[in-house]
């Protein structure tokens, strides 16, 4: 059409062809296509990146889904931050017997990996035809790898945690253990079973405590040293058991508490058949209730001095047995006609102690012993301690007072004795032992500070010239008292050749800091021609070795060989 020509006529209602209309819509369609392509590229890139990250990551068991229970248990440390109880990643081993290829072969190999499992019992489990059986839980990473190496698809694992005790046997009786209250493939709800684990179960399971360990008063290095010494002493003297307690006389903090034989808290407990006191889980230091023999003469003398009945140099008739009704109280060795109160303790006279008790009187004797905590369980943070109430005479007579004065007729634990000696040593205030770092404030006054100072001088002489001379460690001013108690027969009376040998010590006597009690059950010293069972020949040498090991660990340095002038000023701060 030439320029200027008229436009062709287009009748009304005639539409423009689609090919010509597309010129105006194509740009919009192209952008949509590009957007879809970009979206797919980004999606595939994200998926590829995620797969790459998963391929590079270490394999791990599936985690618990949101809303499921997550087991929590706090850590436990000693006073210096050493780990005593913690949680460790572990696994539970179970099986689907329907997928086991060769039950006999798998059972044999599993018994090789886990010696405590019985191959015959495993074979029965794996051949049961069920879809699920427990094999063992928990197991560690190395054991898991050994099972994986078997290559059987029917053996399966679940991720969980296990409770471990790095110090093992050293603190077994203190910590106790845990048991699974409810257990699934990937979950175990642990509850405390005895010891600290049992007493503080709720606190240790509190998620709010995570990151804040439970700090105990125990010093692990001291604990291990005392355990080693007692173990060696048991072997040397063929004793059937031993107990040891180290106590801070001012705060009541238990720095070491040992009971032998012991057990490994990392192993599953084995069934025990026999007398409860023979069970390795029996805590002799806390649960063991014993007549503690002549160690009670220190308590009797302190009571007599505090009531004003005597002075340290007051004389007592000791040459002949004391006749009380149809009973005769006699000494193991012949004594001089008279002994001072001091020498009654130093030479360990039963007759002298009995005469002191008669001067004090039954009611006052009972009152003092009760205030010392010898009538009730100690408030220690162990379930075992709260059930260990001393055994008192069913009917307390004047004869009971006489026999208790030298340690027969009242049975208490070594920890009770350590607490009572601490009250005498710290200036006269009652001590309530604790396993928590920081201790407790001294309790009510039981003895005067003057009585405390007098008894420290007397106890020091027991070691320098009395029955405990083998415990004299130069420069540490050890004071104490021996106790050799015949063990009672189940049907009544006492064994002639079975004793509980105890030495209770305080050191240093010029400025008392610690009380140590060492007990050996049925020891015998066979180094000479005649077998000796007395504490002076058994418990005392063991205690000396313990002191040699422990004192430096406590930061103590030997002082002057003796400082008598300083002894008189002891414990005035507690008045």
Coordinates of C-alpha atoms in Angstrom, one line a residue:
X1 CA 0.0 0.0 0.0
X2 CA 1.4 3.3 -1.1
X3 CA 2.0 6.1 1.4
X4 CA -1.1 8.1 1.9
X5 CA -3.4 5.3 0.9
X6 CA -6.5 4.8 3.0
X7 CA -6.5 2.0 5.7
X8 CA -8.3 -1.2 4.6
X9 CA -11.9 -1.5 5.7
X10 CA -12.3 -3.8 8.8
X11 CA -15.9 -4.9 9.5
X12 CA -17.1 -4.7 13.1
X13 CA -16.7 -7.8 15.3
X14 CA -13.8 -9.3 13.3
X15 CA -10.8 -10.3 15.7
X16 CA -7.1 -9.9 15.0
X17 CA -5.4 -13.3 14.4
X18 CA -3.5 -14.9 17.4
X19 CA -0.1 -14.9 15.7
X20 CA -0.2 -11.1 15.6
X21 CA -1.5 -10.8 19.2
X22 CA 1.3 -12.9 20.6
X23 CA 3.9 -10.2 20.0
X24 CA 2.5 -8.3 22.9
X25 CA 2.3 -11.2 25.6
X26 CA 5.6 -13.2 24.9
X27 CA 7.8 -11.2 27.3
X28 CA 5.6 -12.0 30.2
X29 CA 5.6 -15.7 29.5
X30 CA 9.4 -15.8 29.2
X31 CA 9.9 -14.3 32.7
X32 CA 7.6 -16.9 34.2
X33 CA 9.6 -19.7 32.6
X34 CA 12.9 -18.2 33.9
X35 CA 11.4 -17.9 37.4
X36 CA 10.4 -21.6 37.4
X37 CA 13.8 -22.7 36.2
X38 CA 15.6 -20.6 38.8
X39 CA 13.4 -22.1 41.6
X40 CA 14.2 -25.6 40.6
X41 CA 17.9 -24.9 40.3
X42 CA 18.0 -23.4 43.9
X43 CA 16.0 -26.3 45.3
X44 CA 18.3 -28.9 43.8
X45 CA 21.3 -26.9 45.0
X46 CA 19.9 -26.9 48.5
X47 CA 19.2 -30.6 48.5
X48 CA 22.7 -31.3 47.1
X49 CA 24.4 -29.1 49.7
X50 CA 22.5 -30.9 52.5
X51 CA 23.4 -34.3 51.2
X52 CA 27.0 -33.2 50.9
X53 CA 27.1 -32.0 54.5
X54 CA 25.5 -35.2 55.7
X55 CA 28.1 -37.3 53.8
X56 CA 30.9 -35.4 55.5
X57 CA 29.4 -35.6 59.0
X58 CA 30.3 -38.3 61.5
X59 CA 27.6 -41.0 61.8
X60 CA 25.4 -40.8 64.9
X61 CA 22.4 -42.5 66.4
X62 CA 19.0 -40.8 66.0
X63 CA 18.3 -38.2 68.6
X64 CA 15.2 -38.3 70.8
X65 CA 12.2 -36.5 69.3
X66 CA 10.9 -33.4 70.8
X67 CA 8.7 -34.1 73.8
X68 CA 10.4 -37.4 74.7
X69 CA 12.1 -37.8 78.1
X70 CA 15.8 -36.8 78.3
X71 CA 17.7 -38.4 81.2
X72 CA 19.6 -35.9 83.3
X73 CA 22.0 -36.5 86.3
X74 CA 24.4 -34.0 87.8
X75 CA 28.1 -34.6 88.3
X76 CA 29.7 -35.2 91.7
X77 CA 33.2 -33.9 92.6
X78 CA 35.5 -34.0 95.6
X79 CA 36.5 -30.8 97.5
X80 CA 39.3 -30.1 95.0
X81 CA 37.1 -30.5 91.9
X82 CA 38.2 -34.0 91.0
X83 CA 35.4 -35.9 89.2
X84 CA 33.8 -38.6 91.2
X85 CA 30.6 -39.3 89.2
X86 CA 29.7 -38.3 85.7
X87 CA 27.7 -39.3 82.6
X88 CA 29.3 -41.0 79.5
X89 CA 27.8 -41.5 76.1
X90 CA 27.0 -45.2 75.7
X91 CA 24.7 -47.7 73.9
X92 CA 22.2 -50.4 74.7
X93 CA 22.6 -53.6 72.8
X94 CA 19.4 -55.5 71.8
X95 CA 18.5 -58.0 69.0
X96 CA 15.8 -59.0 66.6
X97 CA 16.1 -62.8 66.8
X98 CA 14.1 -63.1 63.5
X99 CA 17.0 -61.4 61.7
X100 CA 19.8 -63.3 63.3
X101 CA 21.5 -65.5 60.7
X102 CA 23.2 -68.1 63.0
X103 CA 22.1 -67.9 66.7
X104 CA 24.7 -70.4 67.9
X105 CA 27.6 -68.6 66.3
X106 CA 26.4 -65.1 67.3
X107 CA 25.8 -66.3 70.9
X108 CA 29.3 -67.8 71.1
X109 CA 30.9 -64.6 69.8
X110 CA 28.9 -62.3 72.0
X111 CA 29.9 -64.3 75.1
X112 CA 33.5 -63.7 74.0
X113 CA 32.9 -60.0 73.9
X114 CA 31.0 -59.9 77.1
X115 CA 32.5 -62.6 79.5
X116 CA 29.8 -62.0 82.1
X117 CA 27.1 -63.2 79.7
X118 CA 26.3 -66.9 79.4
X119 CA 26.5 -68.4 75.9
X120 CA 23.7 -70.9 76.6
X121 CA 21.3 -68.3 77.8
X122 CA 22.2 -66.1 74.9
X123 CA 21.5 -68.9 72.5
X124 CA 18.0 -69.4 74.0
X125 CA 17.3 -65.7 73.6
X126 CA 18.5 -65.4 70.0
X127 CA 16.6 -68.6 69.0
X128 CA 13.3 -67.5 70.7
X129 CA 11.7 -66.3 67.5
X130 CA 10.5 -63.0 69.1
X131 CA 11.2 -59.7 67.5
X132 CA 13.0 -58.1 70.5
X133 CA 15.3 -59.2 73.3
X134 CA 17.8 -57.3 75.4
X135 CA 21.4 -58.4 75.2
X136 CA 23.3 -56.0 77.4
X137 CA 23.1 -52.4 78.6
X138 CA 24.9 -50.2 78.8
X139 CA 27.9 -50.9 76.7
X140 CA 30.8 -48.7 75.8
X141 CA 32.1 -47.5 72.3
X142 CA 34.7 -50.2 72.1
X143 CA 32.3 -53.0 72.9
X144 CA 29.9 -51.6 70.4
X145 CA 32.6 -51.6 67.7
X146 CA 33.3 -55.3 68.5
X147 CA 29.7 -56.2 68.1
X148 CA 29.5 -54.2 64.8
X149 CA 32.5 -56.2 63.5
X150 CA 30.3 -59.4 63.8
X151 CA 28.3 -58.0 60.9
X152 CA 25.0 -59.6 61.9
X153 CA 22.0 -57.4 60.9
X154 CA 19.9 -58.7 63.8
X155 CA 22.1 -57.0 66.4
X156 CA 21.0 -53.4 67.0
X157 CA 22.0 -50.4 69.2
X158 CA 20.3 -47.5 70.9
X159 CA 22.2 -44.4 72.0
X160 CA 21.9 -43.5 75.7
X161 CA 24.1 -42.5 78.7
X162 CA 25.8 -44.5 81.4
X163 CA 26.9 -43.4 84.9
X164 CA 30.6 -43.8 85.5
X165 CA 32.8 -43.5 88.6
X166 CA 36.3 -42.5 87.7
X167 CA 37.7 -43.2 91.2
X168 CA 36.2 -46.7 91.2
X169 CA 36.5 -48.6 94.5
X170 CA 38.1 -45.7 96.4
X171 CA 34.8 -43.9 97.0
X172 CA 32.3 -46.7 96.4
X173 CA 30.8 -46.7 99.9
X174 CA 30.4 -42.9 99.8
X175 CA 28.8 -42.5 96.4
X176 CA 26.7 -45.7 96.2
X177 CA 25.5 -46.4 92.7
X178 CA 22.5 -46.0 90.4
X179 CA 19.9 -48.4 88.9
X180 CA 17.6 -48.0 85.9
X181 CA 14.1 -47.3 87.2
X182 CA 12.6 -47.3 83.6
X183 CA 14.5 -48.4 80.5
X184 CA 13.9 -48.2 76.8
X185 CA 16.1 -48.7 73.8
X186 CA 17.2 -45.0 73.8
X187 CA 16.4 -44.0 77.3
X188 CA 17.3 -45.0 80.9
X189 CA 15.9 -43.2 83.9
X190 CA 18.6 -43.6 86.6
X191 CA 17.8 -43.4 90.3
X192 CA 20.3 -43.5 93.2
X193 CA 20.9 -46.7 95.0
X194 CA 22.5 -46.0 98.3
X195 CA 25.2 -43.5 99.3
X196 CA 25.3 -39.9 98.0
X197 CA 23.6 -41.0 94.8
X198 CA 20.6 -42.2 96.9
X199 CA 20.5 -39.3 99.4
X200 CA 20.7 -36.6 96.8
X201 CA 18.8 -38.4 94.0
X202 CA 16.2 -35.6 93.5
X203 CA 18.9 -32.9 93.4
X204 CA 21.1 -34.8 91.0
X205 CA 18.1 -35.4 88.6
X206 CA 17.2 -31.7 88.6
X207 CA 17.9 -30.2 85.2
X208 CA 18.4 -26.8 86.9
X209 CA 21.6 -28.2 88.4
X210 CA 23.3 -29.0 85.1
X211 CA 26.7 -27.4 85.1
X212 CA 26.8 -27.1 88.9
X213 CA 28.3 -30.3 90.3
X214 CA 27.6 -31.6 93.8
X215 CA 30.8 -30.8 95.8
X216 CA 31.7 -33.2 98.5
X217 CA 34.0 -32.7 101.5
X218 CA 36.0 -35.7 100.5
X219 CA 39.7 -35.2 99.5
X220 CA 40.2 -37.9 96.9
X221 CA 44.0 -38.0 97.4
X222 CA 43.6 -38.5 101.1
X223 CA 40.8 -41.0 100.6
X224 CA 42.9 -43.2 98.3
X225 CA 45.9 -43.0 100.6
X226 CA 43.8 -44.1 103.6
X227 CA 42.2 -46.9 101.6
X228 CA 45.7 -48.2 100.4
X229 CA 47.0 -48.2 104.0
X230 CA 44.0 -50.0 105.4
X231 CA 44.0 -52.6 102.6
X232 CA 47.7 -53.3 103.4
X233 CA 46.9 -53.5 107.1
X234 CA 44.1 -56.0 106.5
X235 CA 46.5 -58.3 104.6
X236 CA 49.4 -57.9 107.1
X237 CA 47.2 -58.8 110.1
X238 CA 44.8 -61.2 108.3
X239 CA 41.8 -59.0 109.3
X240 CA 38.4 -59.8 107.8
X241 CA 37.5 -56.1 107.5
X242 CA 38.6 -52.6 108.2
X243 CA 37.2 -49.1 108.5
X244 CA 38.7 -45.6 108.6
X245 CA 37.4 -42.1 109.1
X246 CA 39.1 -38.7 108.9
X247 CA 37.1 -35.8 110.2
X248 CA 37.7 -32.1 110.5
X249 CA 37.1 -31.5 114.2
X250 CA 35.7 -27.9 113.7
X251 CA 33.5 -28.2 110.6
X252 CA 32.5 -31.8 110.8
X253 CA 33.7 -32.3 107.1
X254 CA 34.5 -35.9 106.3
X255 CA 37.7 -35.8 104.4
X256 CA 38.0 -39.6 104.1
X257 CA 35.7 -42.5 104.8
X258 CA 36.8 -46.1 104.0
X259 CA 35.2 -49.4 104.4
X260 CA 36.8 -52.7 103.4
X261 CA 36.1 -55.0 101.7
X262 CA 34.6 -52.7 99.1
X263 CA 33.1 -53.0 95.5
X264 CA 33.4 -51.4 92.1
X265 CA 30.4 -49.1 91.5
X266 CA 31.1 -49.3 87.7
X267 CA 30.1 -53.0 87.7
X268 CA 26.6 -54.5 88.1
X269 CA 26.1 -55.6 91.7
X270 CA 26.2 -59.3 92.2
X271 CA 23.8 -61.2 94.5
X272 CA 25.3 -61.8 97.9
X273 CA 24.4 -64.6 100.3
X274 CA 25.6 -64.4 103.8
X275 CA 25.5 -62.2 106.8
X276 CA 24.8 -58.5 106.0
X277 CA 28.1 -57.3 107.6
X278 CA 30.0 -59.6 105.2
X279 CA 28.6 -58.0 102.1
X280 CA 31.2 -55.8 100.3
X281 CA 28.4 -53.2 100.1
X282 CA 28.1 -53.0 103.9
X283 CA 29.6 -49.7 105.1
X284 CA 31.6 -50.6 108.2
X285 CA 32.5 -47.0 109.0
X286 CA 28.9 -45.9 109.1
X287 CA 26.6 -49.0 109.4
X288 CA 28.9 -51.1 111.5
X289 CA 27.8 -50.9 115.2
X290 CA 30.6 -52.2 117.5
X291 CA 31.5 -52.2 121.1
X292 CA 34.6 -49.9 120.8
X293 CA 36.4 -50.9 123.9
X294 CA 38.8 -48.7 125.8
X295 CA 38.4 -45.8 123.4
X296 CA 35.4 -45.0 125.6
X297 CA 37.7 -44.3 128.5
X298 CA 38.5 -40.9 127.0
X299 CA 34.8 -40.1 127.0
X300 CA 34.4 -41.3 130.6
X301 CA 37.4 -39.2 131.8
X302 CA 36.2 -36.1 129.9
X303 CA 32.8 -36.4 131.6
X304 CA 34.3 -36.9 135.0
X305 CA 36.6 -33.9 134.6
X306 CA 33.8 -31.7 133.2
X307 CA 31.4 -32.5 136.0
X308 CA 34.1 -31.5 138.6
X309 CA 34.2 -35.0 140.1
X310 CA 38.0 -35.2 139.6
X311 CA 41.1 -33.4 138.4
X312 CA 43.7 -34.9 136.0
X313 CA 45.9 -35.7 139.1
X314 CA 43.1 -37.2 141.3
X315 CA 44.0 -40.7 142.5
X316 CA 41.8 -43.8 141.9
X317 CA 42.0 -47.2 143.6
X318 CA 43.1 -49.6 140.8
X319 CA 45.1 -52.4 142.6
X320 CA 42.3 -54.9 143.0
X321 CA 39.3 -55.8 140.9
X322 CA 36.1 -53.8 141.4
X323 CA 33.3 -56.0 142.8
X324 CA 29.9 -54.8 141.6
X325 CA 27.1 -57.0 142.8
X326 CA 28.0 -60.5 141.5
X327 CA 30.3 -59.1 138.8
X328 CA 34.1 -58.4 139.1
X329 CA 35.6 -55.7 137.0
X330 CA 39.3 -56.4 136.4
X331 CA 42.2 -55.1 134.2
X332 CA 44.0 -57.1 131.5
X333 CA 47.3 -56.4 133.2
X334 CA 48.1 -55.9 136.9
X335 CA 48.0 -52.2 137.8
X336 CA 49.5 -50.3 140.7
X337 CA 47.4 -49.8 143.9
X338 CA 46.5 -46.3 142.7
X339 CA 46.5 -44.4 139.4
X340 CA 45.8 -40.8 138.6
X341 CA 43.0 -40.0 136.2
X342 CA 45.6 -39.2 133.6
X343 CA 47.3 -42.6 134.1
X344 CA 44.0 -44.4 134.2
X345 CA 43.7 -43.4 130.5
X346 CA 47.4 -43.7 129.7
X347 CA 47.6 -47.2 131.1
X348 CA 44.0 -48.1 130.1
X349 CA 42.6 -49.3 133.4
X350 CA 39.1 -50.8 133.4
X351 CA 38.9 -50.5 137.1
X352 CA 39.9 -46.8 137.1
X353 CA 37.3 -46.0 134.4
X354 CA 34.6 -47.9 136.3
X355 CA 35.3 -45.9 139.4
X356 CA 35.1 -42.6 137.4
X357 CA 31.7 -43.7 136.0
X358 CA 30.4 -44.4 139.5
X359 CA 31.5 -40.9 140.6
X360 CA 29.7 -39.3 137.7
X361 CA 26.5 -41.3 138.2
X362 CA 24.2 -43.0 135.7
X363 CA 22.0 -40.1 134.8
X364 CA 24.8 -37.7 134.1
X365 CA 26.7 -40.3 132.2
X366 CA 23.6 -40.9 130.0
X367 CA 23.1 -37.1 129.5
X368 CA 26.6 -36.5 128.3
X369 CA 26.7 -39.5 125.9
X370 CA 23.4 -38.4 124.5
X371 CA 24.7 -34.8 123.9
X372 CA 27.7 -36.4 122.1
X373 CA 25.3 -38.0 119.6
X374 CA 25.7 -41.6 120.9
X375 CA 22.0 -42.2 121.3
X376 CA 20.9 -41.6 117.7
X377 CA 21.9 -42.0 114.1
X378 CA 24.3 -39.3 112.7
X379 CA 22.8 -36.8 110.2
X380 CA 25.3 -37.8 107.5
X381 CA 24.1 -37.5 103.9
X382 CA 24.0 -41.3 103.5
X383 CA 20.8 -43.4 103.8
X384 CA 22.9 -46.0 105.5
X385 CA 23.9 -43.6 108.3
X386 CA 20.3 -42.4 109.0
X387 CA 19.4 -46.1 109.9
X388 CA 22.5 -46.7 112.1
X389 CA 21.3 -46.0 115.6
X390 CA 23.7 -47.0 118.4
X391 CA 22.7 -50.1 120.3
X392 CA 21.9 -49.2 123.9
X393 CA 21.2 -51.4 126.9
X394 CA 17.5 -52.4 126.9
X395 CA 17.5 -51.5 130.6
X396 CA 20.2 -49.0 131.6
X397 CA 21.4 -49.9 135.1
X398 CA 24.3 -48.8 137.2
X399 CA 26.1 -51.9 135.9
X400 CA 25.5 -50.7 132.4
X401 CA 27.2 -47.4 133.3
X402 CA 30.2 -49.2 134.7
X403 CA 30.7 -51.5 131.6
X404 CA 30.1 -48.7 129.1
X405 CA 32.8 -46.6 130.9
X406 CA 35.4 -48.9 129.3
X407 CA 33.5 -49.6 126.1
X408 CA 31.3 -52.6 126.6
X409 CA 27.5 -52.5 126.6
X410 CA 27.0 -49.7 124.0
X411 CA 27.7 -50.3 120.3
X412 CA 28.3 -47.4 118.0
X413 CA 30.0 -46.8 114.6
X414 CA 33.5 -45.6 114.0
X415 CA 32.0 -42.4 112.7
X416 CA 30.1 -41.9 116.0
X417 CA 33.5 -42.3 117.8
X418 CA 35.2 -39.8 115.4
X419 CA 32.4 -37.2 116.0
X420 CA 32.6 -37.7 119.8
X421 CA 36.4 -37.3 119.8
X422 CA 36.1 -34.2 117.7
X423 CA 33.8 -32.6 120.3
X424 CA 36.5 -33.2 122.9
X425 CA 39.2 -31.8 120.7
X426 CA 37.6 -28.7 119.3
X427 CA 37.0 -26.9 122.6
X428 CA 33.9 -28.8 123.6
X429 CA 31.2 -28.3 121.0
X430 CA 29.2 -31.1 119.4
X431 CA 30.2 -32.1 115.9
X432 CA 27.7 -33.3 113.3
X433 CA 29.6 -34.9 110.4
X434 CA 28.8 -34.0 106.8
X435 CA 29.9 -35.1 103.4
X436 CA 29.3 -31.7 101.8
X437 CA 32.1 -29.2 101.2
X438 CA 31.9 -26.2 103.6
X439 CA 30.9 -28.2 106.6
X440 CA 28.5 -27.3 109.5
X441 CA 28.8 -24.8 112.3
X442 CA 29.8 -26.3 115.6
X443 CA 26.8 -27.4 117.7
X444 CA 25.9 -26.9 121.3
X445 CA 28.5 -27.0 124.0
X446 CA 29.1 -30.4 125.6
X447 CA 32.4 -29.8 127.4
X448 CA 34.2 -26.7 128.7
X449 CA 37.3 -25.5 126.9
X450 CA 39.3 -26.3 130.0
X451 CA 38.2 -29.9 129.9
X452 CA 39.1 -30.1 126.2
X453 CA 42.6 -28.8 126.9
X454 CA 43.1 -31.2 129.8
X455 CA 42.0 -34.2 127.6
X456 CA 44.4 -33.2 124.8
X457 CA 47.3 -33.3 127.3
X458 CA 46.1 -36.7 128.6
X459 CA 45.6 -38.2 125.0
X460 CA 49.0 -36.9 124.0
X461 CA 50.6 -38.9 126.9
X462 CA 48.8 -42.1 125.7
X463 CA 50.9 -41.8 122.6
X464 CA 54.2 -40.7 124.2
X465 CA 54.3 -43.1 127.0
X466 CA 51.1 -45.3 127.0
X467 CA 49.4 -48.0 124.9
X468 CA 49.8 -46.1 121.6
X469 CA 53.5 -45.4 121.6
X470 CA 53.8 -46.9 118.1
X471 CA 51.7 -44.0 116.8
X472 CA 54.1 -41.3 117.9
X473 CA 54.9 -39.4 114.8
X474 CA 57.6 -36.8 115.6
X475 CA 56.5 -33.2 114.9
X476 CA 52.7 -34.0 114.5
X477 CA 51.7 -34.2 118.2
X478 CA 49.4 -37.2 117.8
X479 CA 47.1 -38.0 120.7
X480 CA 44.6 -40.8 121.0
X481 CA 43.4 -43.9 122.7
X482 CA 43.5 -47.6 121.9
X483 CA 40.5 -50.0 122.2
X484 CA 40.6 -53.8 122.0
X485 CA 37.0 -55.1 122.4
X486 CA 36.2 -58.8 122.5
X487 CA 33.5 -59.6 119.9
X488 CA 30.2 -60.7 121.3
X489 CA 28.9 -64.2 120.5
X490 CA 25.6 -64.5 118.7
X491 CA 24.1 -66.5 121.6
X492 CA 25.6 -64.4 124.4
X493 CA 29.0 -63.9 126.0
X494 CA 32.2 -63.0 124.1
X495 CA 34.8 -64.7 121.9
X496 CA 38.1 -65.3 123.6
X497 CA 40.1 -65.0 120.3
X498 CA 38.2 -62.5 118.2
X499 CA 38.5 -58.8 118.7
X500 CA 37.7 -55.4 117.1
X501 CA 40.9 -53.4 117.4
X502 CA 40.5 -49.6 117.2
X503 CA 42.7 -46.6 117.5
X504 CA 41.1 -43.1 117.7
X505 CA 43.5 -40.2 117.3
X506 CA 43.4 -36.4 117.3
X507 CA 46.2 -34.3 115.8
X508 CA 48.0 -32.0 116.5
X509 CA 47.0 -31.9 120.1
X510 CA 48.2 -28.3 120.6
X511 CA 45.9 -27.0 118.0
X512 CA 43.5 -29.9 117.0
X513 CA 42.4 -30.0 113.4
X514 CA 41.6 -33.6 112.6
X515 CA 40.3 -36.8 114.2
X516 CA 41.2 -40.2 112.7
X517 CA 39.6 -43.5 113.6
X518 CA 41.1 -46.8 112.4
X519 CA 39.4 -50.2 113.1
X520 CA 40.4 -53.7 112.2
X521 CA 38.0 -56.6 112.4
X522 CA 39.6 -59.7 114.0
X523 CA 43.3 -58.8 113.3
X524 CA 46.2 -61.0 114.5
X525 CA 49.8 -60.0 114.7
X526 CA 51.8 -63.2 114.1
X527 CA 55.3 -61.6 113.9
X528 CA 56.3 -63.1 117.3
X529 CA 56.1 -66.5 118.9
X530 CA 52.7 -65.6 120.5
X531 CA 49.8 -64.2 118.4
X532 CA 48.8 -60.7 119.5
X533 CA 45.4 -59.1 118.9
X534 CA 45.6 -55.9 120.9
X535 CA 45.0 -52.6 119.1
X536 CA 48.5 -51.4 120.3
X537 CA 50.0 -54.1 118.0
X538 CA 47.6 -53.9 115.1
X539 CA 45.4 -50.8 114.7
X540 CA 48.1 -48.4 116.0
X541 CA 50.8 -49.3 113.5
X542 CA 48.3 -49.0 110.7
X543 CA 47.1 -45.7 111.9
X544 CA 50.7 -44.4 112.1
X545 CA 51.3 -45.4 108.5
X546 CA 48.1 -43.6 107.6
X547 CA 49.2 -40.5 109.4
X548 CA 52.5 -40.5 107.6
X549 CA 50.7 -40.6 104.3
X550 CA 47.9 -38.2 105.1
X551 CA 49.5 -35.4 107.0
X552 CA 51.6 -34.1 104.1
X553 CA 48.6 -34.4 101.8
X554 CA 46.7 -32.1 104.2
X555 CA 49.4 -29.5 103.9
X556 CA 50.7 -30.2 107.4
X557 CA 54.4 -29.8 108.2
X558 CA 56.1 -31.3 111.2
X559 CA 56.4 -28.8 114.0
X560 CA 58.5 -28.8 117.2
X561 CA 59.0 -32.3 118.7
X562 CA 56.6 -31.2 121.5
X563 CA 55.2 -27.9 122.7
X564 CA 53.6 -28.4 126.1
X565 CA 53.3 -24.7 126.8
X566 CA 51.0 -24.4 123.8
X567 CA 48.7 -27.2 124.8
X568 CA 47.1 -25.2 127.7
X569 CA 45.9 -22.5 125.3
X570 CA 43.9 -24.9 123.1
X571 CA 40.4 -24.1 121.9
X572 CA 39.8 -20.9 123.7
X573 CA 38.0 -19.5 120.6
X574 CA 35.1 -21.7 121.2
X575 CA 34.2 -20.4 124.7

